[in-house]
Each structure stands twice: as structure tokens, then as C-alpha cells.
């Protein structure tokens, strides 16, 4: 009974932190990028100010839009919010842990992406359709790579849940291996694509010919645009927490061990800062790819995912023989 109560409290803290710190993480990345480029940059809380400004503005709805124009932003945010509840942050054993199936997470990401693509097609403008087409092409590779990575994780942890995979990886039963290195590289490539970061996309760019995600929400304004921006911030903190809980699970507490929560919270915060700094350095030192080169980049991520599964399968066969 006490463990269930502590799991509930931990889940509430996790929910508040994920939803509350998502815009801040985006602001930290932007601030780090600006400092590396020699500019003062906006304050860390700028994303909160932008969301507040958009929520106060009147939403302009195009004449060519259907009634579903107002629905797609809510679908994108709701599916992303559910995904945020499934990915552990500072501790394992949350109430949502039994539901944190990796396939479910992939499905939620796909649903959010599909709703965003339909939003881009909503008004019939050329840029929205081009962005939706590019995103659909990229999703072929990202979803395939994620499914292959699921196979790798399940072979190692013998469970499809993110909570179970993180526990096994954090328990010291899994050492460093070539297959895990390939899996990490593949997941980083997929994460850059899913979050719309350089080299796949540039969230700060406004060149129509190179837009992907921004092109699909070009006709949105006001509170509907705020929902898209908040969902993008949520995706970033989800992916950072996902990679951290699988490949860097050290310091993560159990929901029933309340005394270790402060350690888990501090280390999770350090992981967020480290990820923000690493992403900023990578984006400053890397140029955005041409749109038609992105499938090659994602093809490499898919190949690395396949190699991770093959290497692991061969290693298990040789070890068992």
C-alpha cells in the first residue's frame, strides 16, 4: 500500500516536472547556442513568454480550412502528453510503468506526426503539403529504425517496457558492447529527426524550401500555434529522458525508495543540462542538410539499428554455443 502511494506521488512529480520544464529545456538549448555563437541570446524563460504571447493572440483561421483545423493541434499535444507520462525521468516504478511499452510509444509518436501532417495539408497551401510529404518520407526510416531498436532492447532486457529496459540496463547486468554503441548512434539520429533539430531540420529557420515541421504549421497562429510549439518542447524533453533512462540510467531511484528521489532528481537535471549543451555544440558545429540528403542520413541510422540487432543476435548465439 505504501509503495503504491509513493508511486502515485512520484508519478505526480514526474508529470509536473516533464510538463513544467519542457519549455525551459528549449530555452536552455537556445541560450547555449547563442552563447556559442557569441551572442547574448534570449533569456532562459523566453519559451514561456512566447507561449503566453501566443495564447493571448487571436487565432486567424484560413477560409480554406475545414472544421478539423482546430482539432489537429489538440491531437498532437494530447498524444505527445501521453508519451511524456510513459517515459521515466528521475525514477523507475511509476504508475504508468506497466503501460510504457516501446511499441506504444512509437505509436504515439506516429499519431502525433500523422496529425501534424494532416494539419499541414489542411489549408491546401504548397508549403504545408511539401512539409507533410517530407515528414512522411522521413517517418519511413525513423519508425523502421525504432522498431529494429526495440528488437535489440527486448533481446537484452527480455521486456518491451521502457521501465523494464532501463532497470536492466541500470542494474549493471549489461556491459559495454558494439551493439549498444550502434543502438545509441541510431537512436540519436532518430531523436534529431523526431525533434526537428539540425541537421535534419532547423526550428529557428524560415527558409520555405528547407522547412519540414515549420512548413506544416505555417498557417497556424494564436493558441493553436502555441499548442504545436508546446508539443515540440515536450518531444525534446521526452527524447532526452528516454535516451537518459536507457543508456544513462545511473542514479535513477525506485518509486518506492523516497530517500533516493533527491539524487535521482539532481542527476536527471544534470542529464538535461548535459544534453542541452551537447545539442547546442552539435548544432553550432554542424550545417543543416539538404532535404534530399536527409533520407541518406536516416538510412544510416536504420542500418546502425539493424547492425545492433545482428551483432547482439550473433553474440548471443556464440555465447550460448
Coordinates of C-alpha atoms in Angstrom, one line a residue:
X1 CA 0.0 0.0 0.0
X2 CA 2.8 2.4 0.9
X3 CA 4.7 1.5 -2.3
X4 CA 1.6 2.3 -4.4
X5 CA 1.1 5.6 -2.7
X6 CA 4.8 6.6 -3.2
X7 CA 4.5 5.5 -6.9
X8 CA 1.5 7.8 -7.2
X9 CA 3.4 10.8 -5.6
X10 CA 6.4 10.0 -7.9
X11 CA 4.2 10.0 -10.9
X12 CA 2.7 13.3 -10.0
X13 CA 6.1 14.8 -9.5
X14 CA 7.3 13.3 -12.8
X15 CA 4.3 14.8 -14.6
X16 CA 4.7 18.2 -13.1
X17 CA 8.4 18.3 -14.0
X18 CA 8.0 17.0 -17.6
X19 CA 5.2 19.4 -18.4
X20 CA 6.7 22.3 -16.5
X21 CA 10.3 22.1 -17.6
X22 CA 9.7 21.3 -21.3
X23 CA 9.8 24.9 -22.4
X24 CA 12.7 25.7 -20.1
X25 CA 14.8 22.9 -21.8
X26 CA 14.1 24.5 -25.1
X27 CA 15.2 27.9 -23.7
X28 CA 18.4 26.4 -22.3
X29 CA 19.3 24.9 -25.7
X30 CA 18.6 28.3 -27.5
X31 CA 20.7 30.2 -24.8
X32 CA 23.6 27.8 -25.2
X33 CA 23.5 28.1 -29.0
X34 CA 23.5 31.9 -28.8
X35 CA 26.4 32.0 -26.3
X36 CA 28.5 29.7 -28.5
X37 CA 27.8 32.0 -31.5
X38 CA 29.0 35.0 -29.5
X39 CA 25.5 36.5 -28.9
X40 CA 23.8 37.1 -25.5
X41 CA 20.7 35.3 -26.7
X42 CA 17.2 35.4 -25.2
X43 CA 16.6 34.6 -21.5
X44 CA 16.0 31.0 -20.4
X45 CA 12.3 31.7 -19.9
X46 CA 11.8 33.0 -23.4
X47 CA 9.7 30.0 -24.5
X48 CA 7.3 30.6 -21.6
X49 CA 6.9 34.2 -22.7
X50 CA 6.4 33.2 -26.3
X51 CA 3.7 30.7 -25.3
X52 CA 2.0 33.3 -23.1
X53 CA 2.1 35.8 -26.0
X54 CA 0.6 33.3 -28.5
X55 CA -2.2 32.3 -26.1
X56 CA -3.3 35.9 -25.8
X57 CA -3.4 36.4 -29.5
X58 CA -6.4 35.9 -31.7
X59 CA -6.2 32.8 -33.9
X60 CA -6.7 33.6 -37.6
X61 CA -8.3 30.7 -39.4
X62 CA -7.9 30.5 -43.2
X63 CA -11.0 30.5 -45.3
X64 CA -10.0 27.2 -47.0
X65 CA -9.7 25.4 -43.6
X66 CA -12.1 22.6 -42.6
X67 CA -13.5 22.2 -39.0
X68 CA -10.6 19.8 -38.3
X69 CA -8.3 22.8 -38.5
X70 CA -8.9 23.3 -34.7
X71 CA -8.7 19.6 -33.9
X72 CA -5.2 18.7 -35.1
X73 CA -3.2 20.8 -32.6
X74 CA -5.1 19.2 -29.7
X75 CA -4.5 15.7 -31.1
X76 CA -0.7 16.4 -31.4
X77 CA -0.5 17.8 -27.9
X78 CA -2.6 15.0 -26.3
X79 CA -0.7 12.2 -27.9
X80 CA 2.7 13.8 -27.0
X81 CA 1.5 14.4 -23.4
X82 CA 0.6 10.7 -23.1
X83 CA 4.0 9.8 -24.3
X84 CA 5.5 12.1 -21.7
X85 CA 3.7 10.1 -19.0
X86 CA 5.2 6.8 -20.2
X87 CA 8.9 7.8 -20.3
X88 CA 10.6 7.8 -16.8
X89 CA 12.6 10.8 -15.8
X90 CA 14.2 10.7 -12.3
X91 CA 12.9 7.3 -11.1
X92 CA 11.6 3.9 -12.2
X93 CA 8.4 2.2 -11.0
X94 CA 5.9 4.9 -11.9
X95 CA 2.2 4.1 -12.1
X96 CA 2.5 4.3 -15.8
X97 CA 5.4 1.8 -15.9
X98 CA 3.3 -1.3 -16.9
X99 CA 1.9 0.7 -19.8
X100 CA 5.3 2.1 -21.0
X101 CA 5.6 -0.4 -23.9
X102 CA 8.1 0.8 -26.5
X103 CA 5.7 -0.1 -29.3
X104 CA 3.0 2.1 -27.7
X105 CA 5.5 5.0 -27.6
X106 CA 6.3 4.6 -31.2
X107 CA 2.5 4.5 -32.0
X108 CA 2.0 7.7 -30.0
X109 CA 4.8 9.4 -31.9
X110 CA 3.3 8.2 -35.2
X111 CA -0.1 9.5 -34.2
X112 CA 1.3 13.0 -33.4
X113 CA 3.2 13.0 -36.6
X114 CA 0.2 12.0 -38.6
X115 CA -1.9 14.7 -37.1
X116 CA 0.8 17.3 -37.8
X117 CA 0.9 16.2 -41.5
X118 CA -2.8 16.4 -41.8
X119 CA -2.6 19.9 -40.2
X120 CA -0.1 20.8 -43.0
X121 CA -2.5 19.6 -45.6
X122 CA -5.5 21.3 -44.0
X123 CA -5.4 24.6 -45.8
X124 CA -4.1 23.4 -49.2
X125 CA -1.0 25.6 -49.4
X126 CA 2.0 24.3 -51.2
X127 CA 4.5 24.7 -48.3
X128 CA 2.3 22.7 -45.9
X129 CA 1.9 19.9 -48.4
X130 CA 5.7 19.8 -49.1
X131 CA 6.5 19.7 -45.4
X132 CA 3.9 16.9 -44.9
X133 CA 5.4 14.9 -47.8
X134 CA 8.9 15.3 -46.5
X135 CA 7.9 14.3 -43.0
X136 CA 6.1 11.2 -44.3
X137 CA 9.2 10.2 -46.2
X138 CA 11.4 10.7 -43.1
X139 CA 8.9 8.7 -40.9
X140 CA 9.5 5.6 -43.0
X141 CA 13.1 5.4 -41.9
X142 CA 12.6 6.6 -38.3
X143 CA 9.8 4.2 -37.4
X144 CA 11.7 1.3 -39.0
X145 CA 14.8 2.2 -37.1
X146 CA 12.9 2.4 -33.8
X147 CA 11.2 -1.0 -34.4
X148 CA 14.7 -2.6 -35.0
X149 CA 16.0 -0.9 -31.9
X150 CA 13.0 -2.4 -29.9
X151 CA 14.2 -5.8 -31.0
X152 CA 17.7 -5.1 -29.7
X153 CA 16.4 -3.8 -26.3
X154 CA 14.0 -6.7 -26.0
X155 CA 16.7 -9.3 -26.7
X156 CA 18.8 -7.7 -23.9
X157 CA 16.2 -6.9 -21.3
X158 CA 13.6 -9.6 -22.1
X159 CA 10.9 -7.0 -21.7
X160 CA 9.3 -4.4 -24.1
X161 CA 8.6 -1.8 -21.5
X162 CA 10.8 1.3 -21.2
X163 CA 10.8 1.0 -17.4
X164 CA 12.0 -2.7 -17.6
X165 CA 14.6 -1.9 -20.1
X166 CA 16.0 0.9 -18.0
X167 CA 16.1 -1.2 -14.9
X168 CA 18.0 -4.0 -16.6
X169 CA 20.5 -1.5 -18.2
X170 CA 20.9 0.3 -14.9
X171 CA 21.4 -2.9 -12.9
X172 CA 24.9 -3.5 -14.1
X173 CA 23.9 -6.7 -16.0
X174 CA 24.6 -5.1 -19.4
X175 CA 28.1 -4.1 -20.2
X176 CA 29.5 -2.0 -23.0
X177 CA 29.2 -3.7 -26.4
X178 CA 29.4 -2.9 -30.1
X179 CA 25.6 -3.5 -30.5
X180 CA 24.7 -0.9 -27.8
X181 CA 27.1 1.6 -29.4
X182 CA 25.2 1.1 -32.7
X183 CA 21.9 1.3 -31.0
X184 CA 22.8 4.6 -29.3
X185 CA 24.0 6.2 -32.6
X186 CA 20.8 5.1 -34.3
X187 CA 18.6 6.4 -31.5
X188 CA 20.4 9.8 -31.6
X189 CA 19.8 10.1 -35.3
X190 CA 16.2 9.3 -34.9
X191 CA 15.9 11.7 -32.0
X192 CA 17.3 14.6 -34.0
X193 CA 14.7 13.8 -36.7
X194 CA 11.8 13.4 -34.4
X195 CA 12.5 16.7 -32.6
X196 CA 13.2 18.6 -35.8
X197 CA 16.8 19.6 -34.9
X198 CA 19.8 20.2 -37.1
X199 CA 21.0 18.6 -39.4
X200 CA 17.5 17.3 -40.4
X201 CA 15.5 20.5 -39.8
X202 CA 16.1 23.9 -38.3
X203 CA 13.4 25.1 -35.9
X204 CA 14.8 28.6 -36.0
X205 CA 15.0 28.8 -39.8
X206 CA 12.3 30.3 -42.0
X207 CA 13.6 29.3 -45.5
X208 CA 10.5 27.8 -47.1
X209 CA 12.4 25.5 -49.4
X210 CA 14.1 23.8 -46.5
X211 CA 11.2 23.7 -44.0
X212 CA 9.8 20.4 -42.7
X213 CA 8.0 20.8 -39.4
X214 CA 7.6 24.6 -39.6
X215 CA 6.1 24.3 -43.1
X216 CA 3.3 22.2 -41.8
X217 CA 2.2 24.7 -39.1
X218 CA 2.9 27.8 -41.3
X219 CA -0.9 28.6 -41.4
X220 CA -1.5 28.3 -37.7
X221 CA -1.5 31.2 -35.3
X222 CA -2.6 32.2 -31.8
X223 CA -3.4 29.5 -29.3
X224 CA -3.3 26.7 -31.9
X225 CA 0.3 27.6 -32.8
X226 CA 1.1 27.7 -29.1
X227 CA -0.1 24.1 -28.8
X228 CA 2.3 23.0 -31.6
X229 CA 5.2 24.8 -30.0
X230 CA 4.5 23.3 -26.6
X231 CA 4.2 19.8 -28.1
X232 CA 7.6 20.3 -29.8
X233 CA 9.1 21.3 -26.4
X234 CA 7.6 18.2 -24.9
X235 CA 9.1 16.0 -27.6
X236 CA 12.5 17.3 -26.8
X237 CA 12.4 16.5 -23.1
X238 CA 10.8 13.2 -23.9
X239 CA 13.6 12.1 -26.1
X240 CA 16.3 13.4 -23.7
X241 CA 14.6 11.5 -20.8
X242 CA 14.2 8.4 -23.0
X243 CA 17.8 8.2 -24.0
X244 CA 18.9 9.0 -20.5
X245 CA 16.7 6.3 -18.9
X246 CA 18.0 3.6 -21.3
X247 CA 21.7 4.5 -21.9
X248 CA 22.4 6.6 -18.9
X249 CA 20.2 5.1 -16.1
X250 CA 22.7 5.7 -13.3
X251 CA 21.3 7.5 -10.3
X252 CA 17.6 6.8 -11.1
X253 CA 15.7 5.9 -8.0
X254 CA 12.9 3.5 -7.4
X255 CA 9.5 5.0 -6.8
X256 CA 9.3 3.2 -3.5
X257 CA 12.7 4.5 -2.3
X258 CA 11.7 8.0 -1.4
X259 CA 15.1 8.7 0.2
X260 CA 16.8 8.3 -3.2
X261 CA 14.5 10.7 -5.0
X262 CA 16.6 13.8 -4.4
X263 CA 19.6 12.0 -6.0
X264 CA 17.5 11.0 -9.0
X265 CA 16.2 14.5 -9.4
X266 CA 19.6 16.1 -9.3
X267 CA 21.1 13.6 -11.7
X268 CA 18.1 14.0 -14.1
X269 CA 18.6 17.7 -14.0
X270 CA 22.3 17.3 -14.8
X271 CA 21.4 15.0 -17.7
X272 CA 19.1 17.6 -19.1
X273 CA 21.8 20.3 -18.9
X274 CA 24.4 18.0 -20.4
X275 CA 22.0 17.1 -23.3
X276 CA 21.2 20.7 -23.9
X277 CA 24.9 21.7 -24.0
X278 CA 25.7 18.7 -26.3
X279 CA 22.9 19.6 -28.6
X280 CA 23.9 23.2 -28.8
X281 CA 27.5 22.3 -29.6
X282 CA 26.4 19.9 -32.2
X283 CA 24.0 22.3 -33.9
X284 CA 26.6 25.1 -33.9
X285 CA 29.3 22.9 -35.4
X286 CA 27.0 21.2 -38.0
X287 CA 25.2 22.6 -41.0
X288 CA 21.7 21.7 -42.0
X289 CA 21.5 19.0 -44.6
X290 CA 19.8 19.5 -47.9
X291 CA 16.3 18.0 -47.7
X292 CA 17.1 15.3 -50.3
X293 CA 20.1 14.2 -48.3
X294 CA 18.1 13.5 -45.1
X295 CA 16.9 10.0 -46.3
X296 CA 20.6 9.0 -46.6
X297 CA 21.2 10.2 -43.0
X298 CA 18.2 8.3 -41.8
X299 CA 19.2 5.3 -43.8
X300 CA 22.5 5.2 -41.9
X301 CA 20.5 5.3 -38.6
X302 CA 18.4 2.4 -39.8
X303 CA 21.5 0.5 -40.9
X304 CA 23.0 1.0 -37.5
X305 CA 19.9 -0.2 -35.8
X306 CA 19.9 -3.4 -37.9
X307 CA 23.6 -3.9 -37.2
X308 CA 23.0 -3.6 -33.4
X309 CA 20.4 -6.4 -33.6
X310 CA 22.6 -8.6 -35.8
X311 CA 25.7 -8.1 -33.6
X312 CA 23.6 -8.9 -30.5
X313 CA 22.0 -11.9 -32.0
X314 CA 25.3 -13.3 -33.2
X315 CA 26.9 -12.6 -29.8
X316 CA 24.1 -14.4 -28.0
X317 CA 24.3 -17.4 -30.4
X318 CA 28.1 -17.6 -29.9
X319 CA 27.8 -17.2 -26.2
X320 CA 25.2 -20.0 -26.0
X321 CA 27.1 -22.4 -28.1

